[in-house]
Each structure stands twice: as C-alpha cells, then as structure tokens.
XYZ file of C-alpha atoms in Angstrom:
655
model
C 0.000 0.000 0.000
C 2.808 2.400 1.009
C 4.754 1.408 -2.133
C 1.656 2.073 -4.259
C 1.266 5.526 -2.723
C 4.984 6.216 -3.248
C 4.729 5.219 -6.928
C 1.633 7.380 -7.359
C 3.391 10.374 -5.788
C 6.429 9.838 -8.052
C 4.260 9.710 -11.158
C 2.421 12.902 -10.132
C 5.781 14.556 -9.465
C 7.136 13.612 -12.899
C 3.966 14.837 -14.613
C 4.142 18.124 -12.715
C 7.825 18.564 -13.670
C 7.029 17.775 -17.352
C 4.111 20.216 -17.365
C 6.118 23.153 -16.031
C 9.519 22.516 -17.617
C 8.724 21.099 -21.039
C 10.028 22.819 -24.220
C 9.494 26.557 -24.424
C 7.576 26.399 -27.724
C 4.860 24.380 -25.969
C 4.477 26.769 -23.056
C 1.042 28.033 -22.093
C 0.657 31.598 -23.471
C 1.118 34.485 -21.090
C -2.491 35.622 -20.633
C -1.542 38.547 -18.412
C -0.851 40.632 -21.525
C -4.547 40.664 -22.475
C -6.172 43.855 -21.197
C -9.504 43.605 -19.398
C -12.449 44.744 -21.512
C -13.794 48.190 -20.789
C -16.827 50.096 -21.995
C -14.673 52.900 -23.368
C -14.245 52.624 -27.118
C -10.853 52.678 -28.713
C -10.219 55.286 -31.384
C -10.493 52.522 -34.011
C -13.990 51.471 -32.922
C -15.312 54.902 -31.998
C -17.243 56.822 -34.627
C -17.131 59.871 -32.309
C -13.316 59.908 -32.322
C -13.352 59.447 -36.081
C -15.803 62.341 -36.541
C -13.623 64.577 -34.380
C -10.474 63.569 -36.226
C -11.990 64.229 -39.665
C -14.071 67.287 -38.778
C -17.479 65.657 -39.352
C -20.633 66.688 -37.537
C -23.210 64.443 -39.240
C -23.114 60.649 -39.073
C -25.525 58.563 -41.178
C -25.937 54.969 -40.025
C -27.503 52.480 -42.426
C -29.193 49.144 -41.790
C -29.046 47.575 -45.238
C -29.738 44.092 -46.625
C -29.830 44.756 -50.369
C -27.694 47.911 -50.533
C -30.472 50.509 -50.929
C -30.335 51.863 -47.363
C -26.543 52.094 -47.666
C -26.956 53.983 -50.928
C -29.441 56.434 -49.336
C -27.092 56.860 -46.367
C -24.178 57.705 -48.670
C -26.317 60.254 -50.506
C -27.332 62.010 -47.289
C -23.721 62.093 -46.058
C -22.656 63.547 -49.403
C -25.438 66.170 -49.265
C -24.035 67.705 -46.078
C -21.392 69.813 -47.859
C -24.171 71.788 -49.568
C -25.146 73.117 -46.154
C -21.684 73.921 -44.869
C -21.588 70.685 -42.850
C -19.579 67.485 -43.191
C -21.108 64.038 -43.143
C -19.933 60.440 -42.978
C -21.917 57.271 -43.616
C -21.321 54.373 -41.255
C -22.138 50.690 -40.982
C -23.464 50.135 -37.419
C -21.823 46.703 -37.429
C -18.387 48.368 -37.493
C -18.871 50.695 -34.523
C -19.842 50.660 -30.864
C -23.231 52.406 -30.870
C -23.078 52.975 -27.109
C -20.878 55.935 -28.126
C -24.054 57.646 -29.315
C -24.381 59.386 -25.937
C -21.052 61.157 -26.651
C -22.331 62.835 -29.820
C -22.971 66.047 -27.846
C -19.172 66.446 -27.622
C -19.326 67.575 -31.270
C -20.836 70.969 -32.029
C -23.958 71.055 -34.249
C -23.940 67.271 -34.443
C -26.648 65.033 -35.848
C -27.188 61.270 -36.181
C -29.310 60.069 -39.095
C -30.512 56.476 -39.428
C -31.496 54.896 -42.766
C -33.008 51.646 -41.561
C -34.408 48.911 -43.798
C -36.763 46.272 -42.433
C -35.958 42.715 -43.450
C -38.329 39.755 -43.569
C -41.136 39.911 -41.046
C -40.235 43.090 -39.184
C -36.631 42.079 -38.506
C -33.491 44.226 -38.528
C -31.041 43.705 -41.372
C -28.000 41.532 -40.627
C -25.684 44.521 -40.176
C -28.133 46.269 -37.794
C -28.812 43.267 -35.538
C -26.261 44.286 -32.865
C -27.563 47.873 -32.914
C -31.142 46.577 -32.492
C -30.093 44.334 -29.581
C -28.306 47.267 -27.941
C -31.369 49.528 -28.308
C -33.538 46.891 -26.638
C -31.209 46.380 -23.700
C -29.689 49.825 -23.080
C -30.771 52.462 -20.602
C -28.303 55.011 -22.040
C -29.121 58.676 -21.571
C -29.362 60.255 -25.032
C -30.484 63.680 -23.798
C -29.189 66.384 -26.144
C -28.648 63.925 -29.029
C -30.258 65.185 -32.246
C -31.504 62.523 -34.636
C -33.685 61.729 -37.659
C -34.802 58.414 -39.150
C -35.742 57.307 -42.662
C -37.181 53.803 -42.864
C -37.205 51.530 -45.909
C -40.024 48.998 -46.068
C -42.733 47.464 -48.205
C -46.450 47.918 -47.523
C -47.305 44.438 -48.765
C -45.632 43.079 -45.624
C -47.440 42.772 -42.310
C -44.766 44.661 -40.336
C -44.309 47.647 -42.648
C -41.168 49.609 -41.741
C -41.017 48.012 -38.285
C -37.285 48.714 -37.874
C -37.496 52.398 -38.843
C -40.471 52.920 -36.529
C -38.760 51.132 -33.649
C -35.468 53.074 -33.941
C -37.350 56.393 -34.152
C -39.496 55.615 -31.089
C -36.697 54.073 -29.006
C -34.251 56.948 -29.536
C -36.941 59.340 -28.286
C -37.622 57.125 -25.251
C -33.899 57.286 -24.398
C -34.029 61.099 -24.410
C -32.959 61.860 -27.976
C -34.396 64.874 -29.791
C -36.048 64.174 -33.150
C -35.322 67.136 -35.415
C -37.390 65.892 -38.351
C -40.300 63.506 -38.733
C -39.823 59.816 -39.413
C -39.696 59.040 -43.142
C -41.422 55.864 -44.337
C -40.285 54.646 -47.743
C -42.447 52.081 -49.519
C -40.734 49.773 -52.002
C -44.128 48.528 -53.197
C -44.751 52.061 -54.469
C -41.858 54.345 -55.426
C -39.130 54.162 -52.811
C -36.912 56.654 -54.646
C -39.672 59.271 -54.719
C -40.465 58.689 -51.039
C -36.808 59.266 -50.187
C -36.488 62.407 -52.338
C -39.698 63.880 -50.888
C -38.478 63.270 -47.329
C -34.954 64.499 -48.100
C -36.086 67.789 -49.681
C -37.910 68.668 -46.437
C -35.281 67.167 -44.139
C -32.426 69.501 -45.110
C -34.388 72.767 -44.597
C -35.341 71.429 -41.141
C -31.628 70.773 -40.418
C -30.731 74.292 -41.563
C -33.425 75.824 -39.371
C -32.483 73.768 -36.326
C -28.752 74.498 -36.489
C -29.021 78.020 -37.904
C -27.100 77.225 -41.103
C -27.859 78.030 -44.728
C -27.480 76.176 -47.998
C -24.161 77.142 -49.611
C -25.717 77.078 -53.080
C -22.958 74.689 -54.138
C -24.769 72.095 -56.258
C -21.608 70.923 -57.996
C -20.828 67.253 -58.317
C -18.171 65.989 -55.943
C -16.193 62.916 -56.904
C -15.755 60.503 -54.029
C -13.114 58.321 -55.698
C -10.083 58.957 -57.866
C -9.111 56.760 -60.800
C -5.777 54.934 -60.778
C -4.765 53.080 -63.971
C -2.254 50.229 -63.832
C -0.096 49.898 -66.923
C 1.984 47.043 -65.585
C 0.640 44.954 -62.713
C 0.971 41.365 -61.583
C -2.420 39.868 -62.523
C -2.296 37.702 -59.395
C -3.013 40.915 -57.478
C -6.110 41.770 -59.520
C -9.649 40.906 -58.379
C -11.651 38.855 -60.861
C -15.004 38.570 -59.087
C -14.074 37.648 -55.500
C -16.252 39.290 -52.836
C -13.624 39.651 -50.140
C -10.211 38.024 -49.956
C -8.140 38.093 -53.137
C -7.900 34.651 -54.774
C -10.519 33.300 -52.345
C -12.177 31.426 -55.228
C -8.925 29.614 -55.981
C -8.053 28.885 -52.362
C -11.315 28.306 -50.513
C -11.291 28.466 -46.714
C -14.274 28.143 -44.359
C -16.283 29.642 -42.739
C -18.311 30.746 -45.747
C -20.493 33.841 -45.562
C -21.442 37.016 -47.455
C -17.817 38.164 -47.679
C -16.449 34.691 -48.332
C -18.905 32.705 -50.484
C -18.376 29.041 -51.301
C -18.057 27.991 -54.947
C -20.607 25.186 -55.053
C -20.508 22.887 -58.103
C -23.840 22.475 -59.907
C -24.748 18.775 -60.002
C -28.319 19.039 -61.351
C -30.121 21.676 -63.436
C -33.449 20.511 -64.813
C -36.583 22.188 -66.125
C -39.536 21.556 -63.816
C -42.520 22.560 -65.961
C -43.938 20.495 -68.788
C -45.159 23.386 -70.957
C -46.114 27.065 -71.084
C -43.948 30.054 -71.935
C -42.154 30.240 -68.581
C -39.085 28.304 -67.434
C -39.138 26.821 -63.924
C -35.939 25.125 -62.819
C -34.570 22.893 -60.093
C -30.857 23.159 -59.293
C -28.757 21.094 -56.911
C -25.501 22.492 -55.526
C -22.811 20.315 -53.970
C -21.609 21.638 -50.589
C -19.576 18.553 -49.576
C -16.422 19.499 -47.671
C -17.518 23.117 -47.145
C -18.640 22.667 -43.514
C -21.791 24.593 -44.491
C -24.759 23.556 -42.359
C -28.371 24.372 -43.125
C -31.853 23.681 -41.791
C -35.139 23.276 -43.633
C -36.537 26.776 -44.250
C -33.156 28.545 -44.527
C -32.245 30.698 -47.526
C -29.431 30.263 -49.985
C -27.782 33.471 -51.196
C -26.108 33.369 -54.611
C -23.863 35.963 -56.240
C -24.810 36.194 -59.922
C -22.958 37.748 -62.862
C -24.281 40.235 -65.417
C -24.727 39.051 -68.987
C -21.534 39.451 -71.074
C -23.431 41.050 -73.984
C -24.705 43.889 -71.732
C -21.193 44.497 -70.393
C -19.738 44.551 -73.925
C -22.418 46.966 -75.141
C -21.678 49.329 -72.248
C -17.959 49.215 -73.048
C -18.634 49.884 -76.722
C -21.035 52.801 -76.219
C -18.584 54.451 -73.793
C -15.539 53.725 -75.974
C -13.775 52.036 -73.074
C -11.096 49.382 -72.876
C -12.883 46.920 -70.602
C -9.722 44.974 -69.841
C -7.855 47.977 -68.428
C -6.798 47.336 -64.819
C -7.953 50.126 -62.522
C -8.587 51.125 -58.934
C -11.085 53.651 -57.641
C -9.536 54.982 -54.439
C -11.520 56.936 -51.862
C -10.392 60.569 -51.696
C -11.265 60.517 -48.004
C -8.283 58.635 -46.597
C -10.007 58.198 -43.215
C -12.979 56.359 -44.721
C -13.431 52.674 -43.875
C -14.625 52.157 -47.430
C -11.428 52.420 -49.466
C -13.045 51.380 -52.775
C -16.629 51.140 -54.104
C -15.895 47.486 -55.033
C -12.849 45.177 -54.746
C -9.817 46.849 -56.370
C -7.618 46.643 -58.360
C -9.784 45.032 -61.025
C -10.763 45.506 -64.658
C -13.775 47.458 -65.907
C -15.019 44.145 -67.302
C -14.908 42.423 -63.891
C -16.482 45.459 -62.190
C -19.397 45.579 -64.651
C -19.802 41.783 -64.625
C -19.552 40.895 -60.932
C -19.665 44.027 -58.798
C -22.084 46.578 -60.275
C -25.829 46.582 -60.856
C -26.304 47.468 -64.530
C -29.812 46.039 -65.040
C -32.013 47.957 -62.581
C -33.265 51.463 -63.416
C -30.715 53.902 -61.935
C -31.783 56.204 -59.113
C -32.113 59.974 -59.503
C -28.730 60.769 -57.942
C -27.020 58.836 -60.766
C -28.931 60.857 -63.384
C -28.048 64.091 -61.562
C -24.331 63.315 -61.553
C -24.315 62.082 -65.165
C -26.255 65.062 -66.559
C -23.095 67.210 -66.714
C -21.727 64.920 -69.437
C -24.679 65.359 -71.822
C -23.509 67.714 -74.596
C -27.038 68.325 -75.911
C -28.727 71.071 -73.844
C -32.196 69.496 -74.078
C -30.948 66.079 -72.992
C -29.022 67.621 -70.093
C -32.115 69.540 -68.995
C -34.237 66.374 -69.163
C -31.775 64.445 -66.962
C -31.585 67.289 -64.435
C -35.357 67.606 -64.373
C -35.783 63.885 -63.607
C -33.271 64.250 -60.766
C -35.082 67.285 -59.321
C -37.757 67.319 -56.641
C -40.337 69.092 -58.826
C -43.657 67.324 -59.454
C -42.972 67.380 -63.203
C -39.494 65.910 -62.691
C -40.762 63.129 -60.407
C -43.493 62.262 -62.898
C -41.004 62.143 -65.782
C -38.591 59.939 -63.806
C -41.438 57.594 -62.896
C -42.668 57.178 -66.466
C -39.417 57.410 -68.461
C -37.126 55.432 -66.117
C -39.072 53.355 -63.564
C -42.177 52.272 -65.493
C -40.262 51.902 -68.768
C -37.669 49.830 -66.836
C -34.768 51.638 -68.518
C -31.426 50.403 -67.213
C -28.214 52.392 -67.611
C -27.515 50.946 -71.073
C -31.015 51.877 -72.302
C -30.602 55.411 -70.908
C -27.286 55.814 -72.737
C -28.826 54.427 -75.950
C -31.781 56.820 -75.708
C -29.637 59.829 -74.747
C -27.091 59.977 -77.620
C -25.127 62.972 -76.297
C -24.603 61.377 -72.874
C -21.213 59.668 -72.837
C -19.777 59.858 -69.302
C -16.290 58.629 -68.377
C -16.638 54.947 -67.506
C -14.824 55.402 -64.183
C -17.391 57.965 -62.982
C -20.217 55.661 -64.053
C -18.627 52.800 -62.100
C -18.375 55.079 -59.058
C -22.089 55.897 -59.241
C -23.677 52.519 -59.983
C -24.862 50.522 -56.946
C -23.339 47.159 -56.041
C -24.738 43.996 -57.583
C -26.433 42.216 -54.688
C -26.727 38.564 -53.719
C -30.085 36.962 -54.552
C -31.905 34.895 -51.922
C -33.873 31.687 -52.548
C -35.772 29.465 -50.113
C -33.908 26.157 -49.907
C -35.904 23.281 -51.454
C -34.272 20.438 -49.507
C -33.487 19.246 -45.986
C -30.037 18.504 -44.601
C -31.538 15.492 -42.814
C -31.802 13.788 -46.212
C -29.278 15.808 -48.271
C -26.526 17.036 -45.900
C -24.124 17.671 -48.807
C -26.542 19.286 -51.229
C -28.613 22.498 -51.352
C -31.546 22.672 -53.762
C -33.003 25.756 -55.491
C -36.400 26.151 -57.143
C -36.772 29.298 -59.282
C -38.551 30.751 -62.300
C -36.594 32.580 -65.013
C -37.484 36.280 -65.182
C -37.792 37.730 -68.681
C -40.198 40.397 -69.945
C -40.650 43.054 -72.625
C -40.524 46.675 -71.498
C -42.598 49.606 -72.759
C -39.676 50.553 -75.008
C -39.795 47.148 -76.734
C -36.571 45.932 -75.117
C -36.350 42.508 -73.483
C -35.166 42.697 -69.881
C -33.840 39.584 -68.177
C -33.526 38.796 -64.478
C -29.811 38.741 -63.660
C -29.674 35.755 -61.321
C -32.341 33.477 -62.819
C -30.974 33.742 -66.375
C -27.448 33.217 -65.059
C -28.581 30.142 -63.077
C -30.498 28.804 -66.086
C -27.200 28.563 -67.982
C -25.342 26.834 -65.142
C -25.131 23.226 -66.285
C -23.062 20.432 -64.663
C -19.693 19.845 -66.367
C -19.766 22.653 -68.904
C -17.151 21.913 -71.582
C -15.419 19.519 -69.211
C -15.309 22.122 -66.405
C -17.391 22.104 -63.249
C -19.999 24.851 -63.327
C -19.999 26.626 -59.943
C -22.178 29.094 -58.044
C -20.756 31.465 -55.359
C -23.126 30.963 -52.409
C -23.655 31.004 -48.664
C -26.546 30.112 -46.360
C -28.606 32.699 -44.493
C -30.410 31.431 -41.407
C -34.164 31.887 -41.274
C -36.933 31.906 -38.647
C -39.069 29.773 -40.983
C -38.855 26.555 -38.990
C -40.787 23.323 -38.540
C -42.335 22.876 -35.058
C -39.983 21.573 -32.372
C -42.366 18.657 -31.726
C -42.787 16.494 -34.807
C -46.263 15.428 -33.618
C -47.525 18.991 -34.189
C -49.646 19.223 -37.375
C -48.539 21.648 -40.101
C -50.483 23.474 -42.827
C -48.259 24.691 -45.689
C -49.485 27.152 -48.327
C -47.107 27.747 -51.248
C -48.253 28.320 -54.832
C -45.709 28.538 -57.674
C -42.090 28.602 -56.526
C -43.465 29.199 -53.022
C -43.457 25.411 -52.769
C -39.641 25.434 -52.393
C -39.233 25.325 -48.579
C -42.120 22.862 -48.283
C -40.287 20.277 -50.371
C -37.649 20.400 -47.615
C -40.306 20.361 -44.862
C -42.062 17.301 -46.333
C -38.741 15.491 -46.863
C -37.862 16.136 -43.212
C -41.261 14.982 -41.897
C -40.920 11.817 -44.006
C -37.418 11.235 -42.609
C -38.668 11.695 -39.032
C -41.393 9.143 -39.721
C -38.778 6.675 -40.965
C -36.874 7.200 -37.701
C -39.954 5.986 -35.840
C -40.967 9.426 -34.587
C -44.625 10.367 -34.189
C -45.379 12.884 -36.964
C -48.510 15.035 -37.043
C -50.639 15.785 -40.078
C -48.639 17.340 -42.931
C -51.033 19.310 -45.145
C -50.050 21.153 -48.334
C -51.985 23.742 -50.344
C -50.251 24.276 -53.666
C -51.294 26.258 -56.720
C -50.268 26.715 -60.353
C -51.871 27.748 -63.658
C -52.382 24.431 -65.454
C -52.179 20.777 -64.399
C -50.315 19.804 -67.576
C -47.974 22.819 -67.770
C -46.533 24.143 -64.520
C -47.415 21.611 -61.816
C -43.998 21.706 -60.098
C -42.658 18.583 -58.342
C -45.782 16.684 -59.454
C -44.171 13.228 -59.257
C -42.357 13.974 -55.996
C -45.577 15.175 -54.320
C -47.461 12.066 -55.475
C -44.666 9.922 -53.997
C -44.701 11.870 -50.704
C -48.471 11.323 -50.493
C -48.173 7.611 -51.244
C -45.435 7.131 -48.633
C -47.357 9.089 -45.989
C -44.807 11.905 -45.642
C -47.616 14.139 -46.918
C -51.047 13.400 -45.427
C -53.105 15.817 -47.507
C -52.429 17.432 -50.900
C -54.699 20.220 -52.180
C -53.841 21.728 -55.585
C -55.505 24.789 -57.148
C -55.169 24.994 -60.943
C -56.059 28.631 -61.517
C -56.628 28.528 -65.293
C -57.909 25.027 -66.031
C -61.528 26.239 -65.819
C -63.445 29.430 -66.770
C -63.316 30.914 -63.257
C -59.961 31.175 -61.525
C -59.321 29.001 -58.484
C -56.535 29.933 -56.059
C -55.203 28.392 -52.836
C -57.458 30.612 -50.678
C -60.525 29.107 -52.375
C -59.381 25.614 -51.374
C -58.756 26.816 -47.811
C -62.363 28.062 -47.657
C -63.598 24.763 -49.068
C -61.825 22.873 -46.257
C -62.505 25.491 -43.583
C -63.928 23.072 -41.002
C -60.834 20.859 -41.148
C -58.589 23.948 -41.059
C -60.275 25.246 -37.890
C -59.990 21.834 -36.234
C -56.237 21.717 -36.930
C -55.800 25.259 -35.578
C -58.077 25.064 -32.535
C -57.700 21.445 -31.433
C -54.481 20.378 -33.113
C -52.440 23.506 -32.245
C -51.052 23.316 -35.784
C -48.398 25.569 -37.262
C -49.256 27.476 -40.455
C -46.659 28.392 -43.100
C -47.144 30.694 -46.087
C -44.537 31.112 -48.823
C -44.654 33.055 -52.093
C -46.109 36.306 -53.409
C -46.590 39.000 -50.760
C -48.612 41.468 -52.814
C -51.737 39.352 -53.434
C -51.497 35.721 -52.369
C -50.219 36.190 -48.800
C -52.782 38.930 -48.105
C -55.683 36.891 -49.554
C -54.638 33.827 -47.548
C -54.419 35.896 -44.354
C -57.920 37.327 -44.931
C -59.201 33.777 -45.474
C -57.815 32.703 -42.100
C -59.504 35.747 -40.493
C -62.818 34.567 -42.005
C -62.382 30.927 -40.909
C -61.446 31.931 -37.350
C -64.371 34.397 -37.135
C -66.901 31.813 -38.383
C -65.869 28.756 -36.364
C -64.496 30.584 -33.333
C -67.692 32.671 -33.232
C -65.656 35.876 -33.094
C -66.037 39.391 -34.433
C -63.790 40.553 -37.289
C -61.452 42.354 -34.854
C -61.317 39.368 -32.495
C -60.382 37.036 -35.359
C -57.621 39.447 -36.458
C -56.266 39.529 -32.906
C -56.457 35.714 -32.718
C -54.381 35.249 -35.895
C -51.924 37.968 -34.817
C -51.449 36.008 -31.586
C -50.677 32.895 -33.655
C -47.966 34.946 -35.417
C -46.512 36.123 -32.101
C -46.371 32.527 -30.860
C -44.601 31.402 -34.040
C -47.614 29.406 -35.217
C -48.210 31.501 -38.365
C -44.962 32.016 -40.284
C -44.295 33.845 -43.535
C -41.553 33.562 -46.157
C -42.832 35.991 -48.773
C -41.521 38.377 -51.415
C -42.980 41.073 -53.637
C-alpha cells in the first residue's frame, strides 16, 4: 500500500515537472498581456473619435440588406457639404453604438438612421447588434439630435417596423427628433419617397442648427481613378467578394464576404409546358462545412450578362480589360473602394455593379453634366429634381419603362460619361436569396433551389432579363469539361418546422413558393422513418395548369403515397373558366382547417407572393377563425396575430 502511494506520488511529481519545464515552444501563453475589456471605445472602434479627427458633424448609419439603405445613407452624407456641414456614412456593425451618448461632444452634431426592415419586421444583418443594444440599453441620449428614414414594403405585415422602432426608441432614451420619421415604400416608389423626405429634411436641419445652404450644387467625386499599366495579374480581383484569390483557395467559414463555390450537379426544367421556365438546381456543398436547416435561404452571387457588359464598353468607348482602382479621396474612410480593387472594368461591370435595374435619380443628376445636348441635359436634371414634373417624368421614363443604364445611354445619344465615374455611381450587384428546397436530414451535402426565369418586354420594346435566374439557367453540370460553380452562402431563417414532430402543419405555397415545403415534407418523411410520431402534414399548392406548370408533381405524389404528406390540395387557376386559387381551397376545407388550428395547435406556413397571395390567404384565415371561433372581425384578427406572435403563423414571402 505504502509502495503504491509512493509510486503514485512519483508519477504525479514527474507529470508536474514535465508540465512546467517542457520545451518553451509548448508553453502556455502568457495571458496577463490581455487587457480587461472596458466600456470605453478605442479610437479605431469609436465613430465619435473618427468624426472629431476628420471634422465631421453628421453621421448617417444604415441598416441595409440589399444595398439601398446604404446607398441612401451615402447620398445624405454627401449632401451635407451643400449646407456647410460634413457628413460620414457608417455601418453600425463596425462601430460601438453605445458611443451615441457622446455625440454632444461635437458641435452642431446630428445622427441620421437609414433603416431597412428585413423579412417579417426584422433588422437587417448589419443592424442586428444595434437593435439588440437599443432593446437592452438604458443610455441617456439627452441632447442627441436625430432623424430616421425607414425603408419597407407595404405588402408586408410589419411595414417599416425597424425604422419605426429606432425612431421611437431613440426618443424614449431622451434623444431629440429634429425631423419627422420618413417611411419609404418599395411597393410604391421608394426613390420618390426618399427624395420627398430628403427635400424637407435639409431645410429642417438648416433651421435647427441656424445654417444656410451654400448654393454649391456641384458634383463631388468621391473616388479617384488609378490606372495600372503594368501589374501582376495575381493581385487583380476577378469577381471575388472579399479576400483576393478566395475562389482559388477556398477556406471556411463561408459567408457574405467569403462565399463558397458550389458545383452544380443538377439543373433541370420543372414545368412540362407554357412560356415560362421553372428550374430545379442542386448544388454540392460537400467538404464546405456549411450547415443548413429546412426553411433557410441560400444566397447566390450572380454575374451580369456578357453582352450587356460589352455593349456598355462599346457605347462608352472604353477598354474593358484595363486594370484600374477607384480609391476613396477621403483617406479616413473605412470604405477604401466602391468594389474590390484593383480590377478591370469588365470584372467590375460583370460581378460588382448593378447594370440592369433602373438607376436612381442621384445617378442621373451626376451624369447630366456629361450630356452635350442642352435638351438632354435639362431632361436628366429635371428627372433628378424634386419638382412634381421631374418626379413624374422619372417615374414614367425610367421606372415604369424599366430603362437600365444601357437603355438610358442608348436613348440619350449625347450622354457619354467617363466609364470610371459611371462605375463610381452605380450601386453594387447584390446577392439573390432563394428558399432552400431540400433538408439537410436527407441531403446534408446538397442544397436545392427552385426558381422561375425572369424575362419580360418593357414599354420601349426591349427585353429585360432577371440577372440571377438567367445566369442560373445557364449553369449546367460539367460545362465543356469544367465544373460549373455558383458562389453561395446560407442565411439562417426563422421559418422553422415545429420543435415537436407530432404537431400538425399546414403549408401554403403556390408557384415557386413550394420550395421550402419540399424540404419540410422530406424532413417529416425522414422523421417518420426514424420511428418518430409525426402530425398531419397538409399542403396547399397552386399553379396555372395541371399539364404545364405543376412543379414537383411526381415527388408530391410519392410523398403522399409514402405518408410523408397526409393531404395534398392543388388549385389549378386557369384550367376552368373561373380562376381558383389556394385561398378558395382553404375556404372549401374550412372546417378541417379550424380543427387543426383550434384542437391540433397546428403551425401554419405561407410562402410566395406577398402582394396578393399572402394577403388573400391571411384574410381567409380571419374569415375561418371568425366563423368557427364565433368571433367578431377584430377578435379574429387579434387571434391570428397572436398565432404569429407565438410562431404558429410564419411567412416567407416576397414582392
């Protein structure tokens, strides 16, 4: 026993000696060098210190998902010089917003917030931390002057929720609103809403701070052009979103700034006839460490059509393969370039810039100076003005006619701006989001997309094509012996199956709105195979014709046969004289619907068109609840709203 204890002590002693005196390179790091965290911001993370250093007194924060709020924020920051003030735009993700209470340290200071609402009343990804801080903080913002412009869409239930919340919360914390909340509606004319708000906002700023417009309406370049005559092409960006050569040397984790190049393994047409093209794509994510759940979204980075890029180069007389950089003239700015540089004009116009959407009025205003014909210059300036006539002309000639920048140049022969200035002005080409049409329970190494190709004729007789869907349509496996790839990442969603598999689900998704439900049904079928108790799985699907665009027809029949799907209701809207939509089938089965809601505690999911379908479906649920719950109209509305709050009525909709 004593010997055993002696041996044990010796072993412990040797281990202790080894631990403390082993080779230096294996030593435990000296943690004492790490400073304790404090609430005081460093100069690098403090927008207040940056404003002081650069002589700014207006900061414009933007919460942006698709780039529009960022664009509006940049325009407001740029406007400031016309009023003898200096502005900077800022991404709230890059700064400590608790510094907001220090804004009074700067004379005549103002914080402006351009806040987009994403999904169902949610903050954008880059504004999530700011939103969390606002909810938790009890900071004293007395003396802080602010204004808010919200970007939303009236077809959504929670119209401009983020803008409204920021405006209200800043006031609750003691901030002083110096101009009324602006509510932009993307279902109407977001650009006009912004211009109308902006033209009243600046006079209010002038009045509040006792300043006057300088009268300087001249265009100010934000970036300077640098041309590279002789450069190592390994140092030139060719479409990467973040790290140079990241597409050649892929490293996880993959996200918006580091997308994964997923090989396309399947690209097939889903519809049997008709003039539209529905497609199903499968992307291989094996080895990427990308994880996804049913209901998540896949974001893809598309490329503009080569013919459009070539036509732009030709009309502007530019060498598209010239290697350039656009460098920010403000050396203190976090945004050194408008897109990854150095690159070629061809790469910029193909991968980084939006050349297919109608340009906003600020682009027309800046370009007008290059029109050599007086009438054409006047027309461009008028469309960029805040006059009723100008707004009307912009709406009809640009927005409703869907003129992109190429069409504007073609229809304005004297307008030939320098290509570098055009590249400075055009907004960034954004990622496109699609509801994932698969489940990782069945396909852990594959993400599926269901989409319809966008193509239409404009009022000018031109054919406009959707950037991403046409690009995806041409992505075929093993193109000319090469793997066809798609830059992508996964965005998490709140659109989730119930935690308990025994809970019944009602899914409503006409057209491509069926996408997430293919994943849901696959997952419910998989759970059943695992021996789990699975509740009723009910689908309401709709399309135009049974023999033309009945998507996933065979798969749905198989799901039904195997019991993964317990009820399939399909509305063929144009197979009979009077149109039948999903809401009509819901009304037809209203008794069963009420039973699933009231007794079964089911979860309801709606995916697809926000403008008409989602609203009509919601009204149908109000009617069913009112009739069978014996409630008034207002009581039924409150009942369904409560379902939404509890996560029992979920939406994944778009307009």
